[in-house]
JSON list of C-alpha atoms in Angstrom, two decimals:
[
{"chain": "A", "resi": 29, "resn": "MET", "atom": "CA", "xyz": [0.00, 0.00, 0.00]},
{"chain": "A", "resi": 30, "resn": "SER", "atom": "CA", "xyz": [1.45, 3.32, -0.97]},
{"chain": "A", "resi": 31, "resn": "LYS", "atom": "CA", "xyz": [1.36, 6.34, 1.28]},
{"chain": "A", "resi": 32, "resn": "LYS", "atom": "CA", "xyz": [-1.23, 7.96, -0.99]},
{"chain": "A", "resi": 33, "resn": "GLU", "atom": "CA", "xyz": [-3.72, 5.14, -0.32]},
{"chain": "A", "resi": 34, "resn": "GLY", "atom": "CA", "xyz": [-3.70, 5.70, 3.46]},
{"chain": "A", "resi": 35, "resn": "LEU", "atom": "CA", "xyz": [-6.29, 7.98, 5.06]},
{"chain": "A", "resi": 36, "resn": "SER", "atom": "CA", "xyz": [-6.98, 9.77, 1.78]},
{"chain": "A", "resi": 37, "resn": "ASN", "atom": "CA", "xyz": [-8.93, 6.74, 0.56]},
{"chain": "A", "resi": 38, "resn": "PRO", "atom": "CA", "xyz": [-12.62, 7.57, 1.24]},
{"chain": "A", "resi": 39, "resn": "PHE", "atom": "CA", "xyz": [-13.36, 3.97, 2.22]},
{"chain": "A", "resi": 40, "resn": "ASN", "atom": "CA", "xyz": [-10.74, 4.06, 4.98]},
{"chain": "A", "resi": 41, "resn": "LEU", "atom": "CA", "xyz": [-12.20, 7.30, 6.35]},
{"chain": "A", "resi": 42, "resn": "ILE", "atom": "CA", "xyz": [-15.72, 5.83, 6.37]},
{"chain": "A", "resi": 43, "resn": "VAL", "atom": "CA", "xyz": [-14.53, 2.75, 8.26]},
{"chain": "A", "resi": 44, "resn": "ILE", "atom": "CA", "xyz": [-12.70, 4.89, 10.83]},
{"chain": "A", "resi": 45, "resn": "VAL", "atom": "CA", "xyz": [-15.74, 7.11, 11.43]},
{"chain": "A", "resi": 46, "resn": "ALA", "atom": "CA", "xyz": [-18.04, 4.07, 11.70]},
{"chain": "A", "resi": 47, "resn": "ALA", "atom": "CA", "xyz": [-15.66, 2.42, 14.18]},
{"chain": "A", "resi": 48, "resn": "LEU", "atom": "CA", "xyz": [-15.56, 5.56, 16.33]},
{"chain": "A", "resi": 49, "resn": "GLY", "atom": "CA", "xyz": [-19.36, 5.66, 16.36]},
{"chain": "A", "resi": 50, "resn": "TYR", "atom": "CA", "xyz": [-19.48, 1.99, 17.32]},
{"chain": "A", "resi": 51, "resn": "PHE", "atom": "CA", "xyz": [-17.05, 2.52, 20.20]},
{"chain": "A", "resi": 52, "resn": "VAL", "atom": "CA", "xyz": [-19.09, 5.46, 21.49]},
{"chain": "A", "resi": 53, "resn": "ASP", "atom": "CA", "xyz": [-22.27, 3.35, 21.38]},
{"chain": "A", "resi": 54, "resn": "ILE", "atom": "CA", "xyz": [-20.62, 0.46, 23.23]},
{"chain": "A", "resi": 55, "resn": "TYR", "atom": "CA", "xyz": [-19.21, 2.84, 25.85]},
{"chain": "A", "resi": 56, "resn": "ASP", "atom": "CA", "xyz": [-22.71, 4.29, 26.30]},
{"chain": "A", "resi": 57, "resn": "LEU", "atom": "CA", "xyz": [-24.19, 0.80, 26.79]},
{"chain": "A", "resi": 58, "resn": "ILE", "atom": "CA", "xyz": [-21.54, -0.11, 29.36]},
{"chain": "A", "resi": 59, "resn": "LEU", "atom": "CA", "xyz": [-22.00, 3.17, 31.21]},
{"chain": "A", "resi": 60, "resn": "PHE", "atom": "CA", "xyz": [-25.79, 2.76, 31.18]},
{"chain": "A", "resi": 61, "resn": "GLY", "atom": "CA", "xyz": [-25.45, -0.71, 32.69]},
{"chain": "A", "resi": 62, "resn": "ILE", "atom": "CA", "xyz": [-23.36, 0.71, 35.52]},
{"chain": "A", "resi": 63, "resn": "VAL", "atom": "CA", "xyz": [-25.52, 3.72, 36.43]},
{"chain": "A", "resi": 64, "resn": "ARG", "atom": "CA", "xyz": [-28.97, 2.48, 35.35]},
{"chain": "A", "resi": 65, "resn": "VAL", "atom": "CA", "xyz": [-30.55, 1.90, 38.76]},
{"chain": "A", "resi": 66, "resn": "ALA", "atom": "CA", "xyz": [-29.14, 5.04, 40.36]},
{"chain": "A", "resi": 67, "resn": "SER", "atom": "CA", "xyz": [-30.12, 7.26, 37.43]},
{"chain": "A", "resi": 68, "resn": "LEU", "atom": "CA", "xyz": [-33.63, 5.83, 37.17]},
{"chain": "A", "resi": 69, "resn": "LYS", "atom": "CA", "xyz": [-34.14, 6.31, 40.91]},
{"chain": "A", "resi": 70, "resn": "GLY", "atom": "CA", "xyz": [-32.76, 9.84, 40.53]},
{"chain": "A", "resi": 71, "resn": "ILE", "atom": "CA", "xyz": [-35.51, 10.77, 38.08]},
{"chain": "A", "resi": 72, "resn": "GLY", "atom": "CA", "xyz": [-38.22, 9.30, 40.30]},
{"chain": "A", "resi": 73, "resn": "VAL", "atom": "CA", "xyz": [-38.92, 5.88, 38.78]},
{"chain": "A", "resi": 74, "resn": "PRO", "atom": "CA", "xyz": [-40.60, 3.65, 41.41]},
{"chain": "A", "resi": 75, "resn": "ASP", "atom": "CA", "xyz": [-38.63, 0.62, 42.59]},
{"chain": "A", "resi": 76, "resn": "ASP", "atom": "CA", "xyz": [-41.11, -1.85, 41.10]},
{"chain": "A", "resi": 77, "resn": "GLN", "atom": "CA", "xyz": [-40.66, -0.25, 37.64]},
{"chain": "A", "resi": 78, "resn": "LEU", "atom": "CA", "xyz": [-36.84, -0.15, 37.58]},
{"chain": "A", "resi": 79, "resn": "LEU", "atom": "CA", "xyz": [-36.46, -3.38, 35.63]},
{"chain": "A", "resi": 80, "resn": "THR", "atom": "CA", "xyz": [-39.24, -2.61, 33.15]},
{"chain": "A", "resi": 81, "resn": "GLU", "atom": "CA", "xyz": [-38.00, 0.92, 32.43]},
{"chain": "A", "resi": 82, "resn": "GLY", "atom": "CA", "xyz": [-34.38, -0.25, 32.27]},
{"chain": "A", "resi": 83, "resn": "ILE", "atom": "CA", "xyz": [-35.26, -2.88, 29.68]},
{"chain": "A", "resi": 84, "resn": "TYR", "atom": "CA", "xyz": [-37.26, -0.33, 27.69]},
{"chain": "A", "resi": 85, "resn": "LEU", "atom": "CA", "xyz": [-34.35, 2.12, 27.64]},
{"chain": "A", "resi": 86, "resn": "LEU", "atom": "CA", "xyz": [-31.89, -0.60, 26.68]},
{"chain": "A", "resi": 87, "resn": "ASN", "atom": "CA", "xyz": [-34.18, -1.67, 23.82]},
{"chain": "A", "resi": 88, "resn": "MET", "atom": "CA", "xyz": [-34.35, 1.93, 22.61]},
{"chain": "A", "resi": 89, "resn": "GLN", "atom": "CA", "xyz": [-30.56, 2.12, 22.65]},
{"chain": "A", "resi": 90, "resn": "MET", "atom": "CA", "xyz": [-30.36, -1.08, 20.61]},
{"chain": "A", "resi": 91, "resn": "ILE", "atom": "CA", "xyz": [-32.86, 0.25, 18.07]},
{"chain": "A", "resi": 92, "resn": "GLY", "atom": "CA", "xyz": [-30.81, 3.45, 17.83]},
{"chain": "A", "resi": 93, "resn": "MET", "atom": "CA", "xyz": [-27.65, 1.43, 17.19]},
{"chain": "A", "resi": 94, "resn": "LEU", "atom": "CA", "xyz": [-29.45, -0.59, 14.52]},
{"chain": "A", "resi": 95, "resn": "ILE", "atom": "CA", "xyz": [-30.75, 2.50, 12.75]},
{"chain": "A", "resi": 96, "resn": "GLY", "atom": "CA", "xyz": [-27.39, 4.22, 13.10]},
{"chain": "A", "resi": 97, "resn": "GLY", "atom": "CA", "xyz": [-25.66, 1.27, 11.49]},
{"chain": "A", "resi": 98, "resn": "ILE", "atom": "CA", "xyz": [-27.77, 1.45, 8.35]}
]
């Protein structure tokens, strides 16, 4: 591969941008898993709804990742 084919190739730039977006999404999912209960309690979600609301939010994140990947 010559030096000219490095980052100047549009395909390489697209892959790098997509990978950065993927890493941000994964970081967000990990962070959400860590702070989910505390943050849901902080906004006033009742204890009996923590699991239901947490699953709903996780599903919305997954749908967002799916749409973002298209």
